[in-house]
Short mmCIF file of C-alpha atoms in Angstrom, two decimals:
data_model
loop_
_atom_site.label_atom_id
_atom_site.label_comp_id
_atom_site.label_asym_id
_atom_site.label_seq_id
_atom_site.Cartn_x
_atom_site.Cartn_y
_atom_site.Cartn_z
CA MET Y 1 16.89 7.72 -15.38
CA LEU Y 2 16.35 5.74 -12.20
CA ALA Y 3 18.14 2.40 -12.35
CA ALA Y 4 16.59 -0.62 -10.69
CA ASN Y 5 18.58 -1.83 -7.71
CA PRO Y 6 18.26 -5.63 -7.39
CA ILE Y 7 19.38 -5.68 -3.74
CA VAL Y 8 16.70 -3.15 -2.78
CA GLY Y 9 14.15 -5.09 -4.85
CA LEU Y 10 14.95 -8.36 -3.10
CA ALA Y 11 14.86 -6.65 0.30
CA VAL Y 12 11.43 -5.17 -0.47
CA LEU Y 13 10.18 -8.58 -1.64
CA LEU Y 14 11.40 -10.36 1.49
CA LEU Y 15 10.26 -7.65 3.89
CA SER Y 16 6.86 -7.48 2.18
CA TYR Y 17 6.38 -11.20 2.61
CA LEU Y 18 7.43 -11.12 6.26
CA GLY Y 19 5.42 -7.96 6.96
CA VAL Y 20 2.24 -9.37 5.44
CA ARG Y 21 2.67 -12.65 7.38
CA LEU Y 22 3.10 -10.63 10.61
CA THR Y 23 0.09 -8.46 9.76
CA ILE Y 24 -2.07 -11.54 9.17
CA THR Y 25 -0.94 -13.03 12.49
CA LEU Y 26 -1.73 -9.78 14.32
CA ALA Y 27 -5.09 -9.45 12.56
CA HIS Y 28 -6.06 -12.93 13.75
CA ARG Y 29 -4.84 -12.22 17.28
CA PHE Y 30 -6.68 -8.88 17.58
CA ASP Y 31 -9.70 -9.84 15.46
CA VAL Y 32 -9.09 -7.20 12.76
CA TYR Y 33 -11.02 -8.41 9.73
CA ASP Y 34 -12.71 -6.99 6.69
CA ILE Y 35 -16.20 -8.44 6.45
CA SER Y 36 -17.34 -8.89 2.84
CA ASN Y 37 -20.23 -6.84 1.48
CA GLU Y 38 -21.64 -5.99 -1.96
CA ARG Y 39 -18.51 -3.92 -2.83
CA SER Y 40 -16.02 -6.59 -1.76
CA SER Y 41 -13.93 -8.74 -4.05
CA HIS Y 42 -13.53 -11.41 -1.35
CA GLN Y 43 -15.89 -13.66 0.56
CA GLY Y 44 -15.93 -14.13 4.29
CA LYS Y 45 -13.61 -12.57 6.86
CA THR Y 46 -10.28 -11.34 5.48
CA PRO Y 47 -7.42 -9.98 7.64
CA ARG Y 48 -6.83 -6.24 7.17
CA GLY Y 49 -3.58 -4.32 6.77
CA GLY Y 50 -1.43 -6.41 4.42
CA GLY Y 51 -1.84 -3.92 1.60
CA ALA Y 52 -0.51 -1.10 3.76
CA VAL Y 53 2.67 -3.09 4.42
CA ILE Y 54 3.21 -3.63 0.69
CA VAL Y 55 2.57 0.03 -0.17
CA VAL Y 56 4.92 1.38 2.49
CA LEU Y 57 7.74 -1.01 1.61
CA THR Y 58 7.37 -0.55 -2.15
CA LEU Y 59 7.42 3.24 -1.89
CA THR Y 60 10.35 3.06 0.52
CA GLY Y 61 12.19 0.76 -1.90
CA LEU Y 62 11.65 3.20 -4.77
CA PHE Y 63 12.88 6.07 -2.64
CA VAL Y 64 15.98 4.16 -1.48
CA SER Y 65 16.74 3.08 -5.06
CA ALA Y 66 16.53 6.69 -6.16
CA LEU Y 67 18.90 7.77 -3.39
CA LEU Y 68 21.42 5.06 -4.31
CA ASP Y 69 21.29 5.99 -8.00
CA ALA Y 70 24.13 8.28 -9.11
CA SER Y 71 21.85 10.55 -11.16
CA PRO Y 72 19.82 13.40 -9.66
CA PHE Y 73 16.53 12.50 -7.99
CA PRO Y 74 13.99 12.38 -10.84
CA ALA Y 75 11.16 14.89 -10.42
CA TYR Y 76 8.61 12.47 -11.86
CA LEU Y 77 9.41 10.02 -9.08
CA ALA Y 78 8.48 12.55 -6.40
CA GLY Y 79 5.07 12.99 -8.07
CA TYR Y 80 4.63 9.24 -8.34
CA LEU Y 81 5.60 8.62 -4.70
CA CYS Y 82 3.27 11.36 -3.41
CA SER Y 83 0.38 10.24 -5.62
CA ALA Y 84 0.76 6.58 -4.70
CA LEU Y 85 0.88 7.48 -1.02
CA CYS Y 86 -2.27 9.61 -1.36
CA ILE Y 87 -4.12 6.74 -3.08
CA ALA Y 88 -3.02 4.41 -0.29
CA VAL Y 89 -4.24 6.87 2.37
CA ILE Y 90 -7.61 7.27 0.61
CA SER Y 91 -7.96 3.49 0.51
CA LEU Y 92 -6.97 3.14 4.17
CA VAL Y 93 -9.47 5.79 5.24
CA ASP Y 94 -12.13 3.99 3.19
CA ASP Y 95 -11.27 0.73 4.97
CA LEU Y 96 -11.64 2.35 8.39
CA ARG Y 97 -14.66 4.54 7.65
CA PRO Y 98 -16.34 3.92 4.29
CA LEU Y 99 -16.17 6.92 1.96
CA PRO Y 100 -18.76 7.73 -0.71
CA SER Y 101 -17.69 6.01 -3.92
CA VAL Y 102 -17.76 9.32 -5.85
CA LEU Y 103 -15.30 10.90 -3.40
CA ARG Y 104 -13.01 7.85 -3.46
CA LEU Y 105 -13.10 7.70 -7.27
CA ALA Y 106 -12.39 11.44 -7.57
CA GLY Y 107 -9.37 11.13 -5.28
CA HIS Y 108 -7.98 8.11 -7.13
CA VAL Y 109 -8.48 9.73 -10.54
CA ALA Y 110 -6.88 12.99 -9.41
CA MET Y 111 -3.82 11.17 -8.07
CA ALA Y 112 -3.58 8.99 -11.20
CA LEU Y 113 -3.51 12.17 -13.32
CA VAL Y 114 -0.61 13.53 -11.26
#
């Protein structure tokens, strides 16, 4: 079983905070905003990209924790990491070029089943 590594967890927390702050700063500088529409859960202009930072660092933290663990790399973790990455990519593509909701839902459900 994968054991939680508190050092890796704290590093992911700190790097996520710093990465999101940097992403917000860059979004303001380069005018990279998500404009709200009928599908949005926010109102007004919202900086884009913070979620990608969190996803990448969280998945990296899980991978590093697994490598530092003395037990063999758990097979379920590989499926989880790949599925989570696929969901993140689907969401990123939808942010850049809106996908039909049926296609996005099908991709998210398929990866959740994995």
